[in-house]
Coordinates of C-alpha atoms and ligand atoms in Angstrom, one line a residue:
Q1 CA -132.7 -162.1 -104.9
D2 CA -135.4 -162.5 -102.1
S3 CA -132.9 -163.8 -99.7
T4 CA -130.5 -160.9 -100.4
E5 CA -133.2 -158.4 -99.7
T6 CA -134.3 -160.2 -96.6
K7 CA -130.8 -160.2 -95.2
V8 CA -130.4 -156.5 -95.8
I9 CA -133.8 -155.7 -94.2
D10 CA -132.8 -157.9 -91.2
Q11 CA -129.7 -155.8 -90.7
I12 CA -131.7 -152.6 -90.9
H13 CA -134.1 -154.0 -88.2
A14 CA -131.2 -155.0 -86.0
F15 CA -129.7 -151.5 -86.3
Q16 CA -133.0 -149.9 -85.5
T17 CA -133.4 -151.8 -82.3
G18 CA -130.6 -149.6 -81.0
I19 CA -128.5 -152.6 -80.0
T20 CA -125.3 -151.0 -81.3
Q21 CA -125.7 -147.7 -79.4
P22 CA -124.2 -148.6 -76.0
I23 CA -120.4 -148.2 -76.0
E24 CA -120.1 -151.3 -73.8
W25 CA -121.8 -153.4 -76.4
R26 CA -119.3 -152.2 -79.0
I27 CA -116.4 -153.0 -76.7
A28 CA -117.8 -156.4 -76.1
Q29 CA -118.0 -157.1 -79.8
L30 CA -114.5 -155.8 -80.4
N31 CA -113.2 -158.2 -77.6
R32 CA -115.0 -161.0 -79.4
L33 CA -113.2 -160.1 -82.6
I34 CA -109.9 -160.3 -80.7
D35 CA -110.9 -163.7 -79.2
L36 CA -111.6 -164.9 -82.7
L37 CA -108.2 -163.8 -83.9
N38 CA -106.5 -165.4 -80.9
E39 CA -108.4 -168.7 -80.8
Q40 CA -108.5 -169.2 -84.5
E41 CA -105.0 -168.2 -85.4
D42 CA -104.1 -171.7 -86.6
A43 CA -107.2 -172.0 -88.8
I44 CA -106.4 -168.5 -90.3
V45 CA -102.8 -169.4 -91.0
D46 CA -104.0 -172.6 -92.6
A47 CA -106.6 -170.9 -94.8
L48 CA -104.2 -168.3 -96.1
Q49 CA -101.7 -171.1 -96.7
Q50 CA -104.2 -172.8 -98.9
D51 CA -105.4 -169.6 -100.7
L52 CA -102.1 -167.8 -101.3
R53 CA -99.5 -170.1 -99.8
K54 CA -98.9 -167.1 -97.6
P55 CA -96.1 -167.8 -95.1
K56 CA -97.2 -168.0 -91.5
F57 CA -94.8 -165.2 -90.6
E58 CA -96.6 -162.9 -93.1
T59 CA -100.1 -164.0 -92.0
L60 CA -99.3 -163.2 -88.4
M61 CA -97.3 -160.0 -89.0
T62 CA -99.4 -158.4 -91.8
E63 CA -102.9 -159.8 -91.0
V64 CA -103.6 -161.1 -87.6
I65 CA -101.5 -158.8 -85.4
V66 CA -102.5 -155.7 -87.4
A67 CA -106.2 -156.5 -87.0
K68 CA -105.8 -157.2 -83.3
N69 CA -103.9 -153.9 -82.8
E70 CA -106.6 -152.1 -84.7
A71 CA -109.3 -153.6 -82.4
T72 CA -107.4 -152.9 -79.3
Y73 CA -106.8 -149.3 -80.3
A74 CA -110.5 -148.9 -81.0
I75 CA -111.4 -150.4 -77.6
N76 CA -109.1 -148.0 -75.8
N77 CA -110.5 -145.0 -77.6
V78 CA -114.1 -145.6 -78.4
H79 CA -115.3 -143.6 -75.3
A80 CA -113.3 -140.6 -76.3
W81 CA -114.3 -140.8 -80.0
S82 CA -118.0 -141.2 -79.5
K83 CA -118.3 -138.3 -77.1
P84 CA -119.9 -135.2 -78.6
T85 CA -117.4 -132.5 -79.5
Y86 CA -117.9 -128.8 -78.7
P87 CA -116.6 -126.3 -81.1
S88 CA -115.6 -122.8 -79.9
K89 CA -118.6 -120.5 -80.2
T90 CA -119.3 -117.5 -82.3
F91 CA -120.9 -114.4 -80.9
P92 CA -124.6 -115.1 -81.8
Q93 CA -124.2 -118.6 -80.2
L94 CA -123.0 -117.3 -76.8
M95 CA -126.2 -118.3 -75.0
D96 CA -126.6 -121.6 -76.9
T97 CA -125.1 -125.1 -76.4
V98 CA -123.4 -125.9 -79.7
Y99 CA -122.1 -129.4 -80.3
I100 CA -121.5 -132.3 -82.7
Q101 CA -123.4 -135.5 -82.1
K102 CA -121.6 -138.7 -83.2
Q103 CA -124.2 -140.9 -84.9
P104 CA -123.7 -144.3 -86.6
L105 CA -124.8 -144.4 -90.2
G106 CA -126.7 -147.6 -90.1
V107 CA -125.9 -150.7 -92.3
V108 CA -122.5 -150.9 -93.9
L109 CA -121.5 -153.2 -96.8
L110 CA -118.0 -154.5 -96.6
I111 CA -116.6 -155.9 -99.8
G112 CA -113.4 -157.7 -98.9
A113 CA -110.2 -158.1 -101.0
W114 CA -108.4 -161.4 -101.6
N115 CA -104.8 -160.3 -101.0
Y116 CA -105.0 -159.5 -97.3
P117 CA -108.4 -161.2 -96.7
I118 CA -108.2 -161.1 -92.9
Q119 CA -106.4 -157.8 -92.2
L120 CA -108.5 -155.6 -94.6
L121 CA -111.8 -157.1 -93.7
F122 CA -111.2 -157.2 -90.0
N123 CA -109.8 -153.7 -89.9
Q124 CA -112.9 -152.6 -91.7
L125 CA -115.1 -154.6 -89.4
V126 CA -113.5 -152.9 -86.4
A127 CA -114.5 -149.6 -88.1
V128 CA -118.1 -150.8 -88.4
I129 CA -118.3 -152.0 -84.8
V130 CA -116.5 -149.1 -83.1
S131 CA -118.8 -146.6 -84.8
G132 CA -122.0 -148.5 -83.9
N133 CA -123.0 -149.7 -87.3
C134 CA -124.3 -153.1 -88.4
G135 CA -122.6 -154.8 -91.3
I136 CA -123.0 -157.1 -94.2
I137 CA -119.6 -158.7 -94.8
K138 CA -118.8 -160.0 -98.3
P139 CA -115.4 -161.8 -98.3
S140 CA -113.6 -162.1 -101.6
E141 CA -114.5 -165.3 -103.5
L142 CA -111.0 -165.3 -104.9
S143 CA -109.5 -166.5 -101.6
P144 CA -112.3 -169.1 -101.1
V145 CA -110.8 -171.0 -98.1
T146 CA -110.5 -167.9 -96.1
A147 CA -113.9 -166.7 -97.2
D148 CA -115.5 -169.9 -96.0
L149 CA -113.6 -169.6 -92.7
I150 CA -114.9 -166.1 -92.2
A151 CA -118.4 -167.2 -92.9
K152 CA -118.1 -169.9 -90.3
L153 CA -116.4 -167.9 -87.6
I154 CA -118.2 -164.5 -87.7
P155 CA -121.5 -165.9 -86.5
Q156 CA -119.7 -167.9 -83.8
Y157 CA -118.2 -164.8 -82.3
L158 CA -120.1 -161.7 -83.2
D159 CA -123.7 -160.7 -82.8
K160 CA -125.8 -162.6 -85.3
E161 CA -128.4 -160.0 -85.8
C162 CA -126.0 -157.2 -86.5
F163 CA -123.3 -158.9 -88.6
K164 CA -124.0 -161.2 -91.5
V165 CA -121.5 -162.8 -93.9
Y166 CA -122.6 -163.1 -97.5
L167 CA -120.7 -165.4 -99.8
G168 CA -120.6 -165.4 -103.5
G169 CA -119.0 -164.0 -106.6
I170 CA -119.9 -161.3 -109.1
P171 CA -123.6 -162.2 -109.5
E172 CA -124.2 -162.3 -105.8
T173 CA -122.3 -159.1 -105.3
T174 CA -124.3 -157.5 -108.0
L175 CA -127.5 -158.4 -106.3
L176 CA -126.2 -157.1 -103.0
L177 CA -125.3 -153.8 -104.6
Q178 CA -128.9 -153.3 -105.7
Q179 CA -129.8 -153.0 -102.0
K180 CA -129.7 -149.7 -100.2
F181 CA -126.8 -149.4 -97.7
D182 CA -125.7 -146.4 -95.6
K183 CA -122.1 -146.8 -96.7
I184 CA -120.1 -149.2 -98.9
I185 CA -116.4 -150.0 -98.3
Y186 CA -114.6 -151.6 -101.1
T187 CA -110.9 -152.6 -101.5
G188 CA -109.7 -153.5 -104.9
S189 CA -109.1 -152.2 -108.4
S190 CA -110.0 -148.8 -109.8
M191 CA -112.0 -150.5 -112.5
V192 CA -114.3 -152.4 -110.1
G193 CA -114.4 -149.3 -107.9
K194 CA -116.2 -147.5 -110.7
I195 CA -118.8 -150.2 -110.9
I196 CA -119.3 -150.1 -107.1
M197 CA -119.7 -146.3 -107.1
K198 CA -122.2 -146.4 -110.0
A199 CA -124.3 -148.9 -108.1
A200 CA -124.1 -146.8 -104.9
A201 CA -125.1 -143.7 -106.8
E202 CA -128.6 -145.3 -107.4
H203 CA -129.2 -145.0 -103.6
L204 CA -127.0 -142.0 -103.0
T205 CA -124.9 -144.3 -100.8
P206 CA -121.5 -142.8 -99.9
V207 CA -118.5 -145.0 -100.6
L208 CA -115.1 -145.5 -99.2
L209 CA -112.9 -146.9 -101.9
E210 CA -109.4 -148.3 -101.3
L211 CA -108.0 -148.7 -104.8
G212 CA -104.5 -149.2 -106.0
G213 CA -102.2 -147.6 -108.6
K214 CA -98.6 -147.7 -109.6
S215 CA -96.9 -146.7 -106.3
P216 CA -93.4 -145.3 -107.2
V217 CA -90.1 -145.5 -105.3
Y218 CA -87.5 -142.8 -105.8
V219 CA -83.9 -143.5 -104.9
H220 CA -81.8 -140.4 -104.6
K221 CA -78.1 -140.3 -105.4
D222 CA -77.1 -139.5 -101.8
S223 CA -78.7 -142.8 -100.6
N224 CA -76.1 -144.8 -98.8
L225 CA -76.7 -148.2 -100.3
D226 CA -73.9 -149.9 -98.4
L227 CA -74.0 -148.7 -94.8
G228 CA -76.8 -147.4 -92.8
I229 CA -80.1 -148.1 -94.4
T230 CA -80.2 -150.9 -96.9
V231 CA -82.4 -149.4 -99.6
A232 CA -82.5 -152.5 -101.8
K233 CA -83.5 -154.7 -98.9
R234 CA -86.3 -152.5 -97.8
V235 CA -87.6 -152.1 -101.3
A236 CA -87.4 -155.9 -102.0
W237 CA -89.2 -156.7 -98.8
G238 CA -92.1 -154.4 -99.6
K239 CA -92.2 -155.7 -103.2
Y240 CA -92.0 -159.4 -102.7
M241 CA -94.1 -159.8 -99.6
N242 CA -97.2 -161.7 -100.5
L243 CA -95.5 -162.2 -103.9
G244 CA -96.2 -158.6 -104.9
Q245 CA -99.9 -158.7 -104.3
T246 CA -100.1 -155.8 -101.9
C247 CA -101.9 -152.6 -102.8
T248 CA -99.2 -150.4 -101.2
A249 CA -96.3 -152.4 -102.6
P250 CA -93.6 -150.5 -104.5
D251 CA -94.7 -150.8 -108.2
Y252 CA -91.6 -149.4 -109.9
V253 CA -88.4 -147.7 -109.0
L254 CA -87.1 -144.3 -110.3
C255 CA -83.4 -144.6 -109.5
H256 CA -80.8 -141.8 -109.8
G257 CA -78.3 -142.7 -112.5
H258 CA -75.3 -142.3 -110.1
V259 CA -76.5 -145.1 -107.8
L260 CA -78.3 -147.3 -110.4
E261 CA -75.7 -150.0 -110.9
E262 CA -75.1 -150.4 -107.3
F263 CA -78.8 -150.4 -106.5
L264 CA -79.4 -153.2 -109.1
N265 CA -76.5 -155.3 -107.8
K266 CA -77.8 -154.9 -104.2
L267 CA -81.3 -155.9 -105.3
K268 CA -79.9 -159.0 -106.9
S269 CA -77.9 -160.0 -103.8
T270 CA -80.7 -159.2 -101.4
I271 CA -83.1 -161.4 -103.3
K272 CA -80.7 -164.2 -103.1
E273 CA -80.1 -163.6 -99.4
M274 CA -83.8 -163.5 -98.7
Y275 CA -85.1 -166.3 -100.9
G276 CA -82.0 -168.5 -101.7
E277 CA -80.5 -169.6 -105.0
D278 CA -83.8 -170.9 -106.2
P279 CA -86.6 -168.8 -104.7
Q280 CA -89.1 -171.5 -105.9
K281 CA -87.9 -173.6 -103.0
S282 CA -88.2 -170.8 -100.4
P283 CA -91.0 -171.3 -97.9
D284 CA -91.1 -167.6 -97.5
L285 CA -92.7 -166.6 -100.8
A286 CA -96.5 -166.7 -101.4
R287 CA -98.0 -167.7 -104.7
I288 CA -100.2 -165.9 -107.3
V289 CA -103.8 -166.1 -106.2
N290 CA -105.3 -167.7 -109.4
A291 CA -104.6 -168.7 -113.0
R292 CA -106.1 -165.5 -114.4
N293 CA -103.7 -163.3 -112.4
F294 CA -100.8 -165.6 -113.2
Q295 CA -101.5 -165.3 -116.9
R296 CA -101.7 -161.5 -116.7
I297 CA -98.3 -161.3 -115.0
E298 CA -96.8 -163.9 -117.3
K299 CA -97.8 -161.7 -120.3
L300 CA -95.9 -158.8 -118.7
I301 CA -92.8 -160.9 -118.4
L302 CA -93.1 -162.3 -121.9
G303 CA -93.5 -158.8 -123.2
M304 CA -90.1 -157.7 -121.7
S305 CA -86.8 -158.2 -123.6
K306 CA -84.4 -160.6 -122.0
E307 CA -81.5 -158.1 -122.1
K308 CA -83.3 -156.0 -119.5
L309 CA -83.7 -158.8 -117.0
V310 CA -81.6 -158.3 -113.9
V311 CA -82.8 -161.2 -111.9
G312 CA -85.7 -163.7 -111.8
G313 CA -88.1 -164.2 -114.7
D314 CA -88.9 -167.9 -113.9
M315 CA -92.4 -169.0 -113.8
N316 CA -94.4 -172.2 -113.0
E317 CA -98.0 -172.1 -114.1
K318 CA -98.9 -175.3 -112.2
T319 CA -97.9 -173.9 -108.8
R320 CA -98.6 -170.3 -109.8
Y321 CA -95.0 -169.4 -108.9
I322 CA -93.3 -166.3 -110.3
A323 CA -89.8 -165.5 -109.2
P324 CA -88.9 -162.2 -107.7
T325 CA -88.0 -160.4 -110.8
V326 CA -86.2 -157.1 -111.6
Y327 CA -85.9 -155.3 -115.0
K328 CA -83.6 -152.5 -115.8
D329 CA -83.7 -149.9 -118.6
V330 CA -87.4 -149.7 -118.4
H331 CA -89.1 -146.6 -120.0
I332 CA -92.4 -144.8 -119.6
G333 CA -94.5 -146.2 -122.4
D334 CA -93.3 -149.8 -122.0
P335 CA -96.4 -152.0 -121.5
I336 CA -95.2 -152.9 -117.9
M337 CA -95.7 -149.2 -117.0
D338 CA -99.3 -149.1 -118.2
S339 CA -101.1 -150.5 -115.1
E340 CA -100.5 -151.7 -111.6
I341 CA -98.3 -154.8 -111.7
F342 CA -99.7 -156.5 -108.6
G343 CA -97.0 -159.2 -108.8
P344 CA -93.3 -159.8 -108.1
I345 CA -91.9 -157.8 -111.0
L346 CA -89.9 -154.6 -110.2
P347 CA -89.1 -152.4 -113.2
V348 CA -86.3 -149.9 -112.5
L349 CA -86.1 -146.7 -114.5
A350 CA -83.1 -144.5 -114.5
V351 CA -83.7 -140.8 -113.8
N352 CA -81.3 -137.9 -113.6
G353 CA -82.6 -136.5 -110.3
E354 CA -85.7 -135.6 -108.4
D355 CA -87.0 -133.2 -111.0
E356 CA -87.4 -135.9 -113.5
A357 CA -89.0 -138.1 -110.9
I358 CA -91.5 -135.4 -110.1
E359 CA -92.3 -135.1 -113.8
I360 CA -92.9 -138.8 -114.2
I361 CA -95.0 -139.2 -111.0
N362 CA -97.0 -136.1 -111.8
G363 CA -97.6 -137.3 -115.3
S364 CA -99.7 -140.3 -114.2
D365 CA -102.6 -141.1 -111.9
K366 CA -102.2 -140.3 -108.2
P367 CA -100.9 -143.5 -106.6
L368 CA -101.8 -145.0 -103.3
A369 CA -98.3 -144.8 -101.9
F370 CA -95.0 -143.1 -102.7
Y371 CA -91.6 -144.1 -101.2
I372 CA -88.6 -141.8 -101.1
F373 CA -85.1 -142.8 -100.3
A374 CA -82.9 -139.8 -99.7
K375 CA -80.7 -138.4 -97.0
S376 CA -81.2 -134.8 -98.0
D377 CA -84.3 -133.4 -96.3
K378 CA -84.5 -130.7 -98.9
V379 CA -84.9 -133.3 -101.6
V380 CA -87.5 -135.2 -99.6
Q381 CA -89.5 -132.0 -99.0
K382 CA -89.3 -131.1 -102.7
L383 CA -90.7 -134.5 -103.7
L384 CA -93.4 -134.4 -101.1
S385 CA -94.6 -130.9 -102.0
N386 CA -94.6 -131.4 -105.8
T387 CA -96.4 -134.8 -106.0
S388 CA -99.5 -136.3 -104.6
S389 CA -100.3 -139.8 -103.4
G390 CA -102.6 -141.5 -100.8
G391 CA -99.7 -141.7 -98.4
A392 CA -95.9 -141.8 -98.3
T393 CA -93.1 -143.3 -96.4
V394 CA -89.6 -141.8 -96.4
N395 CA -86.6 -144.2 -96.2
D396 CA -88.7 -147.2 -95.8
V397 CA -91.8 -148.9 -97.4
L398 CA -95.4 -149.6 -96.2
M399 CA -95.0 -148.0 -92.8
H400 CA -97.5 -145.2 -93.3
A401 CA -100.1 -147.7 -94.2
A402 CA -99.4 -150.0 -91.2
A403 CA -100.0 -147.2 -88.6
Y404 CA -103.3 -146.9 -86.9
N405 CA -102.7 -143.3 -85.9
L406 CA -102.5 -142.2 -89.6
P407 CA -105.4 -142.2 -92.1
F408 CA -105.1 -144.9 -94.7
G409 CA -106.6 -144.1 -98.0
G410 CA -106.1 -143.0 -101.6
V411 CA -106.5 -139.8 -103.5
G412 CA -107.8 -139.4 -107.1
N413 CA -107.5 -142.7 -108.9
S414 CA -106.2 -144.5 -105.9
G415 CA -109.5 -144.1 -104.0
M416 CA -111.5 -141.9 -101.7
G417 CA -112.1 -141.8 -98.0
A418 CA -109.7 -143.2 -95.4
Y419 CA -109.8 -145.4 -92.3
H420 CA -107.6 -146.9 -89.5
G421 CA -107.9 -145.8 -85.9
K422 CA -110.0 -142.6 -85.3
Y423 CA -110.4 -142.2 -89.1
S424 CA -112.3 -145.5 -89.1
F425 CA -114.7 -144.2 -86.5
D426 CA -115.1 -140.9 -88.4
A427 CA -115.6 -142.6 -91.8
L428 CA -118.7 -144.4 -90.6
T429 CA -120.1 -141.7 -88.3
H430 CA -122.5 -138.9 -89.1
E431 CA -121.4 -135.7 -87.5
R432 CA -124.7 -134.2 -86.6
S433 CA -124.6 -130.5 -85.9
I434 CA -126.7 -129.5 -82.9
S435 CA -127.6 -125.9 -82.0
Y436 CA -129.5 -126.0 -78.8
R437 CA -131.1 -122.9 -77.2
G438 CA -133.6 -122.4 -74.5
Q439 CA -137.2 -121.2 -74.8
N440 CA -136.4 -117.8 -73.6
L441 CA -134.3 -114.7 -74.5
E442 CA -136.6 -113.8 -77.4
S443 CA -135.2 -110.3 -77.2
L444 CA -131.9 -111.5 -78.5
V445 CA -133.4 -112.6 -81.8
A446 CA -136.2 -110.0 -82.1
A447 CA -134.3 -107.9 -84.7
R448 CA -134.4 -110.7 -87.3
Y449 CA -138.2 -110.7 -88.0
P450 CA -140.1 -108.6 -90.6
P451 CA -141.1 -105.9 -91.0
Y452 CA -137.4 -105.4 -91.8
T453 CA -135.8 -102.0 -91.0
E454 CA -132.5 -100.5 -91.7
K455 CA -131.8 -100.1 -88.0
N456 CA -132.3 -103.7 -87.3
L457 CA -130.2 -104.7 -90.3
S458 CA -127.3 -102.8 -89.0
M459 CA -127.8 -104.4 -85.6
I460 CA -127.8 -107.9 -87.2
R461 CA -124.8 -106.9 -89.3
W462 CA -122.9 -106.0 -86.2
M463 CA -123.9 -109.1 -84.3
T464 CA -123.3 -111.6 -87.0
T465 CA -120.2 -110.3 -88.8
D466 CA -117.1 -112.2 -87.9
K467 CA -114.7 -109.9 -86.0
R468 CA -111.7 -111.9 -87.1
G469 CA -111.7 -114.1 -84.0
R470 CA -111.8 -111.3 -81.5
M471 CA -115.2 -112.4 -80.3
C472 CA -113.9 -115.9 -79.5
S473 CA -111.6 -114.4 -76.9
I474 CA -114.7 -113.6 -74.9
L475 CA -115.0 -117.3 -74.1
Ligands
LIG501 C1 -91.2 -128.1 -105.7 O1 -91.5 -127.7 -104.4 C2 -90.6 -126.7 -103.9 C3 -91.0 -126.4 -102.5 O2 -90.5 -127.4 -101.7 C4 -90.7 -125.5 -104.8 O3 -89.9 -124.4 -104.4 C5 -90.3 -125.9 -106.2 O4 -90.5 -124.8 -107.1 C6 -91.1 -127.1 -106.7 N1 -90.4 -127.6 -107.9 C7 -91.0 -128.1 -109.0 C8 -90.2 -128.7 -110.0 O5 -92.2 -128.1 -109.1
LIG502 C1 -97.2 -131.7 -109.5 O1 -98.5 -131.8 -108.9 C2 -98.6 -131.2 -107.7 C3 -100.0 -131.4 -107.2 O2 -100.3 -132.8 -107.2 C4 -98.4 -129.7 -107.9 O3 -98.4 -129.1 -106.6 C5 -97.0 -129.5 -108.5 O4 -96.8 -128.1 -108.7 C6 -96.8 -130.3 -109.7 N1 -95.4 -130.2 -110.1 C7 -95.0 -130.3 -111.3 C8 -93.5 -130.2 -111.5 O5 -95.7 -130.6 -112.2
LIG503 C1 -136.2 -104.5 -84.5 O1 -135.5 -105.0 -83.4 C2 -136.0 -104.8 -82.1 C3 -135.2 -105.5 -81.1 O2 -133.8 -105.2 -81.3 C4 -137.4 -105.4 -82.1 O3 -138.0 -105.1 -80.9 C5 -138.3 -104.8 -83.2 O4 -139.6 -105.4 -83.2 C6 -137.6 -105.1 -84.6 N1 -138.4 -104.6 -85.7 C7 -138.7 -103.3 -86.0 C8 -139.6 -103.1 -87.1 O5 -138.3 -102.4 -85.3

């Protein structure tokens, strides 16, 4: 416990020296992060291969390149983001300088996730650096090879005083959580999110929680499954990437009855096209992270009736392989609809239109993502305005979450707070209000002091009452 405390106190000291304040220092650290990603690409690919059997293609496309882009975007914008902002002034402020100072919070605890152990942690590290904070980095112990690599590389590339990696599992994380931080970022399950938030409450530490949820897909009857966009291909890609262990992956599909058969057939053929006759032999499928998760998903498959199986269902406990699997005729209330699947099983439910889809989606916790496939913009708008989710992509999957110009975050059960791009800077920055006036012009405020008089009250009333924006036009 002593060493945990010491580490956190070291970080506070490092932050208090003001080392993170200069923008040039932040840019230099971000460049070092990019150097790390460039120079250690092979080691990263290898670590993720060992932890998740993640294909190199996926490691580069969904982890390394994403994190590099995030860092580059931060470098290009940190000057603009960190400048004070000046709101338009109200009438009583006309003689003042009124602005918002951008101040780092202090020491941020990053608790990493195992499914995208580089992308998530490094994107969050970019947030910590660009906003001028120090960080304690706790990689997930469930992707141990990557965690060890991160612990080895971070001190080689980043400022040792300001950024420290802390390894360990639940006991170590519990000790860390007893310390006081200025913000905690956690990516993972809603259940652990509650534990983190409880611990943070002891110190009134704000939290940014990226949680999951059952992210639905709706396929409308007007979707052209044959030409134009290949709905099944897009859904399968988002589902089976990283073998379904993606927090924004499509969890289940609500498919319009008119296109159901065709959609299921297309899913079947697209899975074959992507992963071959025997997906177990495909080099392009990751593996389930550990035995516990394997058994959890195995139970879901064993709980489904064989008649409902469209494709897949094969498992291999030794290699933690689970085939890309699709079930049809699934109903709300089936065990597979109880919680986030986080594996390569896609249940497909038939619905008779967007109204039934809205009812189903609204009837459950707000998910992290929502995917709509429809040609009719009217249907799309109806679905968007009658449901809520962290984000949504229309006629594709994952794209809203991959963009650094959009805030990435959940709502309700899928989390709180958002990051990526400028939202990362804002998430770890205190917006300090500054009202700055000179030591003169006492006459302008003389009316506010006791003894109070009716005459002065009416003067104050006139001066301070909002004139519906008319006063702003003076500026
Ligand atoms: C959905 O939203 C639309 C606006 O786009 C509204 O007119 C309609 O009443 C809503 N429908 C339902 C079922 O809530
Ligand atoms: C669904 O929930 C949203 C808010 O999340 C609300 O605006 C909408 O009216 C609800 N619609 C239905 C049909 O329940
Ligand atoms: C009322 O306001 C005037 C300035 O507008 C100030 O000189 C005076 O002291 C205030 N108080 C009273 C009791 O008049």
